[in-house]
C-alpha positions as a Markdown table, in Angstrom:
| # | Residue | x | y | z |
|---|---|---|---|---|
| 1 | Unk | 72.5 | 56.8 | -108.1 |
| 2 | Unk | 69.0 | 55.2 | -107.5 |
| 3 | Unk | 68.2 | 51.8 | -106.6 |
| 4 | Unk | 70.3 | 48.9 | -105.1 |
| 5 | Unk | 73.2 | 49.7 | -107.2 |
| 6 | Unk | 73.9 | 53.1 | -105.4 |
| 7 | Unk | 73.8 | 50.9 | -101.8 |
| 8 | Unk | 76.5 | 48.4 | -103.1 |
| 9 | Unk | 78.7 | 51.1 | -104.5 |
| 10 | Unk | 79.1 | 52.8 | -101.4 |
| 11 | Unk | 78.5 | 49.8 | -99.1 |
| 12 | Unk | 82.5 | 49.2 | -98.2 |
| 13 | Unk | 83.4 | 48.8 | -94.7 |
| 14 | Unk | 85.2 | 52.7 | -94.1 |
| 15 | Unk | 87.5 | 50.7 | -91.7 |
| 16 | Unk | 88.5 | 47.8 | -94.2 |
| 17 | Unk | 91.8 | 48.2 | -95.7 |
| 18 | Unk | 91.0 | 47.6 | -99.4 |
| 19 | Unk | 93.7 | 46.4 | -102.1 |
| 20 | Unk | 95.8 | 49.2 | -103.4 |
| 21 | Unk | 95.9 | 50.9 | -107.2 |
| 22 | Unk | 97.4 | 47.5 | -108.5 |
| 23 | Unk | 94.8 | 45.3 | -107.6 |
| 24 | Unk | 92.2 | 47.5 | -108.6 |
| 25 | Unk | 93.9 | 46.9 | -112.0 |
| 26 | Unk | 92.7 | 43.8 | -113.7 |
| 27 | Unk | 93.9 | 41.6 | -116.2 |
| 28 | Unk | 92.1 | 40.5 | -118.9 |
| 29 | Unk | 93.8 | 39.0 | -121.5 |
| 30 | Unk | 93.3 | 41.2 | -124.6 |
| 31 | Unk | 92.0 | 44.7 | -123.0 |
| 32 | Unk | 94.5 | 46.9 | -121.5 |
| 33 | Unk | 92.8 | 49.6 | -119.4 |
| 34 | Unk | 90.4 | 47.6 | -117.1 |
| 35 | Unk | 89.8 | 48.5 | -113.1 |
| 36 | Unk | 87.8 | 48.0 | -110.5 |
| 37 | Unk | 86.3 | 51.1 | -109.2 |
| 38 | Unk | 86.2 | 49.6 | -105.6 |
| 39 | Unk | 88.3 | 51.4 | -102.7 |
| 40 | Unk | 87.9 | 54.5 | -103.7 |
| 41 | Unk | 87.5 | 57.1 | -100.8 |
| 42 | Unk | 84.2 | 58.9 | -100.0 |
| 43 | Unk | 83.3 | 62.3 | -98.2 |
| 44 | Unk | 81.8 | 60.5 | -95.3 |
| 45 | Unk | 85.0 | 58.5 | -94.4 |
| 46 | Unk | 83.6 | 55.3 | -96.3 |
| 47 | Unk | 85.0 | 53.8 | -99.6 |
| 48 | Unk | 83.3 | 52.4 | -102.9 |
| 49 | Unk | 82.5 | 48.7 | -102.5 |
| 50 | Unk | 84.9 | 46.3 | -104.8 |
| 51 | Unk | 83.3 | 44.3 | -107.6 |
| 52 | Unk | 80.0 | 46.6 | -108.1 |
| 53 | Unk | 81.6 | 48.7 | -111.4 |
| 54 | Unk | 84.1 | 47.8 | -113.6 |
| 55 | Unk | 85.3 | 50.1 | -116.1 |
| 56 | Unk | 87.3 | 49.6 | -119.2 |
| 57 | Unk | 88.5 | 49.7 | -122.6 |
| 58 | Unk | 86.1 | 47.8 | -125.7 |
| 59 | Unk | 85.7 | 43.8 | -124.9 |
| 60 | Unk | 86.1 | 43.2 | -128.1 |
| 61 | Unk | 89.7 | 42.5 | -128.3 |
| 62 | Unk | 89.5 | 40.0 | -125.0 |
| 63 | Unk | 90.4 | 36.5 | -125.9 |
| 64 | Unk | 88.7 | 33.4 | -124.4 |
| 65 | Unk | 90.8 | 33.8 | -121.4 |
| 66 | Unk | 89.8 | 37.4 | -121.2 |
| 67 | Unk | 86.2 | 36.5 | -121.1 |
| 68 | Unk | 87.1 | 33.8 | -118.4 |
| 69 | Unk | 88.5 | 36.5 | -116.5 |
| 70 | Unk | 85.8 | 39.0 | -117.0 |
| 71 | Unk | 83.0 | 36.1 | -115.8 |
| 72 | Unk | 85.3 | 35.1 | -113.0 |
| 73 | Unk | 85.3 | 39.2 | -111.8 |
| 74 | Unk | 81.3 | 38.7 | -111.5 |
| 75 | Unk | 80.5 | 40.8 | -114.4 |
| 76 | Unk | 76.7 | 39.8 | -115.6 |
| 77 | Unk | 75.9 | 43.3 | -117.2 |
| 78 | Unk | 78.2 | 44.6 | -120.4 |
| 79 | Unk | 77.3 | 48.6 | -121.1 |
| 80 | Unk | 78.6 | 49.6 | -124.2 |
| 81 | Unk | 78.8 | 53.5 | -124.6 |
| 82 | Unk | 80.0 | 53.4 | -128.2 |
| 83 | Unk | 77.7 | 55.1 | -131.2 |
| 84 | Unk | 78.5 | 51.8 | -133.2 |
| 85 | Unk | 78.7 | 48.9 | -130.8 |
| 86 | Unk | 81.5 | 46.4 | -131.4 |
| 87 | Unk | 81.1 | 42.4 | -131.9 |
| 88 | Unk | 82.0 | 41.7 | -128.7 |
| 89 | Unk | 80.5 | 38.0 | -129.5 |
| 90 | Unk | 78.8 | 38.4 | -126.0 |
| 91 | Unk | 75.5 | 40.1 | -125.3 |
| 92 | Unk | 75.7 | 43.6 | -124.6 |
| 93 | Unk | 73.4 | 46.7 | -123.3 |
| 94 | Unk | 74.2 | 49.4 | -126.1 |
| 95 | Unk | 73.7 | 52.9 | -124.7 |
| 96 | Unk | 75.5 | 55.3 | -126.8 |
| 97 | Unk | 76.8 | 58.1 | -124.8 |
| 98 | Unk | 77.5 | 60.4 | -127.9 |
| 99 | Unk | 74.8 | 62.4 | -130.3 |
| 100 | Unk | 76.9 | 62.8 | -133.8 |
| 101 | Unk | 74.1 | 64.5 | -135.3 |
| 102 | Unk | 74.4 | 67.1 | -132.9 |
| 103 | Unk | 77.2 | 68.8 | -135.4 |
| 104 | Unk | 77.4 | 72.5 | -133.7 |
| 105 | Unk | 78.3 | 70.9 | -130.4 |
| 106 | Unk | 81.3 | 68.8 | -132.1 |
| 107 | Unk | 82.1 | 71.4 | -134.2 |
| 108 | Unk | 82.8 | 73.2 | -130.9 |
| 109 | Unk | 84.3 | 70.6 | -128.8 |
| 110 | Unk | 85.6 | 67.8 | -131.1 |
| 111 | Unk | 88.7 | 67.8 | -133.0 |
| 112 | Unk | 91.0 | 66.7 | -129.8 |
| 113 | Unk | 88.9 | 68.4 | -127.0 |
| 114 | Unk | 86.7 | 65.5 | -127.0 |
| 115 | Unk | 89.8 | 63.3 | -125.9 |
| 116 | Unk | 90.3 | 65.5 | -122.9 |
| 117 | Unk | 87.8 | 65.9 | -119.9 |
| 118 | Unk | 87.7 | 69.7 | -121.1 |
| 119 | Unk | 84.4 | 68.7 | -122.9 |
| 120 | Unk | 82.9 | 66.9 | -119.9 |
| 121 | Unk | 80.9 | 70.2 | -118.5 |
| 122 | Unk | 79.6 | 71.3 | -121.9 |
| 123 | Unk | 78.5 | 67.6 | -122.5 |
| 124 | Unk | 76.7 | 67.4 | -119.2 |
| 125 | Unk | 75.0 | 70.6 | -120.0 |
| 126 | Unk | 74.1 | 70.0 | -123.7 |
| 127 | Unk | 73.0 | 65.9 | -123.3 |
| 128 | Unk | 71.9 | 65.4 | -119.7 |
| 129 | Unk | 69.2 | 62.9 | -120.8 |
| 130 | Unk | 72.0 | 60.6 | -122.6 |
| 131 | Unk | 74.1 | 60.7 | -119.3 |
| 132 | Unk | 71.1 | 60.2 | -117.5 |
| 133 | Unk | 70.2 | 56.8 | -119.6 |
| 134 | Unk | 73.7 | 55.6 | -118.8 |
| 135 | Unk | 73.3 | 56.1 | -115.0 |
| 136 | Unk | 70.0 | 54.3 | -115.2 |
| 137 | Unk | 71.4 | 51.5 | -116.8 |
| 138 | Unk | 74.1 | 50.8 | -114.4 |
| 139 | Unk | 71.4 | 51.3 | -111.4 |
| 140 | Unk | 68.9 | 49.0 | -112.9 |
| 141 | Unk | 71.3 | 46.2 | -113.8 |
| 142 | Unk | 70.6 | 42.8 | -112.5 |
| 143 | Unk | 72.6 | 41.6 | -110.0 |
| 144 | Unk | 76.4 | 40.9 | -110.2 |
| 145 | Unk | 79.0 | 43.5 | -111.5 |
| 146 | Unk | 78.7 | 46.1 | -114.4 |
| 147 | Unk | 81.7 | 46.7 | -116.6 |
| 148 | Unk | 81.1 | 50.5 | -118.6 |
| 149 | Unk | 83.3 | 50.6 | -121.6 |
| 150 | Unk | 83.6 | 52.7 | -124.8 |
| 151 | Unk | 86.7 | 52.2 | -127.1 |
| 152 | Unk | 90.0 | 53.4 | -124.8 |
| 153 | Unk | 87.7 | 53.5 | -121.6 |
| 154 | Unk | 89.2 | 57.0 | -121.1 |
| 155 | Unk | 87.0 | 59.4 | -122.2 |
| 156 | Unk | 83.7 | 58.8 | -122.8 |
| 157 | Unk | 83.8 | 56.0 | -119.8 |
| 158 | Unk | 85.6 | 58.8 | -117.9 |
| 159 | Unk | 82.8 | 61.0 | -118.3 |
| 160 | Unk | 80.1 | 58.3 | -117.0 |
| 161 | Unk | 82.3 | 57.0 | -114.2 |
| 162 | Unk | 82.5 | 60.7 | -113.2 |
| 163 | Unk | 79.1 | 61.1 | -112.7 |
| 164 | Unk | 78.9 | 57.7 | -110.8 |
| 165 | Unk | 81.4 | 58.5 | -108.5 |
| 166 | Unk | 80.1 | 61.7 | -107.7 |
| 167 | Unk | 76.9 | 60.7 | -107.2 |
| 168 | Unk | 78.0 | 58.1 | -104.5 |
| 169 | Unk | 80.4 | 60.8 | -102.8 |
| 170 | Unk | 83.9 | 60.2 | -103.8 |
| 171 | Unk | 86.2 | 62.8 | -103.3 |
| 172 | Unk | 87.0 | 64.7 | -106.4 |
| 173 | Unk | 90.5 | 64.1 | -106.3 |
| 174 | Unk | 89.9 | 60.6 | -106.4 |
| 175 | Unk | 88.1 | 60.8 | -109.3 |
| 176 | Unk | 90.7 | 62.8 | -111.0 |
| 177 | Unk | 93.5 | 60.3 | -110.3 |
| 178 | Unk | 91.5 | 57.1 | -111.7 |
| 179 | Unk | 91.1 | 59.3 | -114.7 |
| 180 | Unk | 94.8 | 59.6 | -114.9 |
| 181 | Unk | 95.6 | 56.0 | -114.5 |
| 182 | Unk | 94.3 | 55.4 | -118.1 |
| 183 | Unk | 97.3 | 57.3 | -119.5 |
| 184 | Unk | 99.8 | 54.6 | -118.9 |
| 185 | Unk | 97.3 | 51.8 | -119.2 |
| 186 | Unk | 96.7 | 52.8 | -122.8 |
| 187 | Unk | 100.4 | 53.4 | -124.2 |
| 188 | Unk | 99.9 | 49.3 | -125.5 |
| 189 | Unk | 96.7 | 50.3 | -127.0 |
| 190 | Unk | 98.4 | 53.2 | -129.1 |
| 191 | Unk | 101.2 | 50.9 | -130.1 |
| 192 | Unk | 98.9 | 48.2 | -131.4 |
| 193 | Unk | 96.9 | 50.7 | -133.3 |
| 194 | Unk | 100.2 | 51.9 | -134.7 |
| 195 | Unk | 99.5 | 55.6 | -133.8 |
| 196 | Unk | 102.1 | 56.3 | -131.3 |
| 197 | Unk | 101.4 | 57.4 | -127.8 |
| 198 | Unk | 98.8 | 59.7 | -127.5 |
| 199 | Unk | 99.7 | 61.7 | -124.3 |
| 200 | Unk | 102.4 | 64.0 | -125.8 |
| 201 | Unk | 100.0 | 64.9 | -128.6 |
| 202 | Unk | 97.2 | 66.1 | -126.5 |
| 203 | Unk | 99.4 | 67.8 | -124.3 |
| 204 | Unk | 100.9 | 69.7 | -127.4 |
| 205 | Unk | 97.0 | 70.2 | -128.8 |
| 206 | Unk | 96.0 | 71.6 | -125.3 |
| 207 | Unk | 99.3 | 74.1 | -124.7 |
| 208 | Unk | 98.2 | 76.8 | -126.8 |
| 209 | Unk | 94.8 | 76.6 | -125.0 |
| 210 | Unk | 95.9 | 76.8 | -121.3 |
| 211 | Unk | 97.2 | 79.4 | -119.4 |
| 212 | Unk | 97.3 | 80.4 | -115.6 |
| 213 | Unk | 99.6 | 78.7 | -112.7 |
| 214 | Unk | 101.0 | 75.7 | -114.1 |
| 215 | Unk | 98.5 | 75.8 | -117.1 |
| 216 | Unk | 95.8 | 74.6 | -115.3 |
| 217 | Unk | 93.3 | 76.9 | -116.5 |
| 218 | Unk | 92.5 | 75.6 | -120.0 |
| 219 | Unk | 90.0 | 76.9 | -122.7 |
| 220 | Unk | 88.4 | 75.5 | -125.5 |
């Protein structure tokens, strides 16, 4: 990742004992899936810096107390990945990730696969410039923390976070584990929306598309 943002993300003291996963989760009333990307191990033995980048679900639902918590966390830039940005009531930087006009791509990869990491590789190959714009927005953000979010903070945000963390050398298993944390964090969101827990539905959707040892090899 170019620029000062990259330096701050990767500048944590390798010998420092950072807080655990419980502290990475941020309690912002109104949101459910917000966490600091600090403390993740890198290939060089270091770890990512705390307070530089936060991933989350849409802040539209934040209460006044939640916005105060966001400010107290040092967030100064909010990057919205949604095609139609919500009314968060605060200034945001809209950088839509998806291209809904590419109907051929979404015919192939929509319909449920876009709710899993299975479409990430194809998305990066098809839309590298769209991903690049988001990375540039993070790198060029002014001093202070950056919040990157979509609606639920898992899939579009997960793709961007995967690239950001890979760029600063975070280990692949740590990136995957961070993505998986969203599963339990989003359960209250599904309940609030009245759609039920989506985890089982996604697993059922993927079952016929998966094969190999433990179902780890999947195809679209």
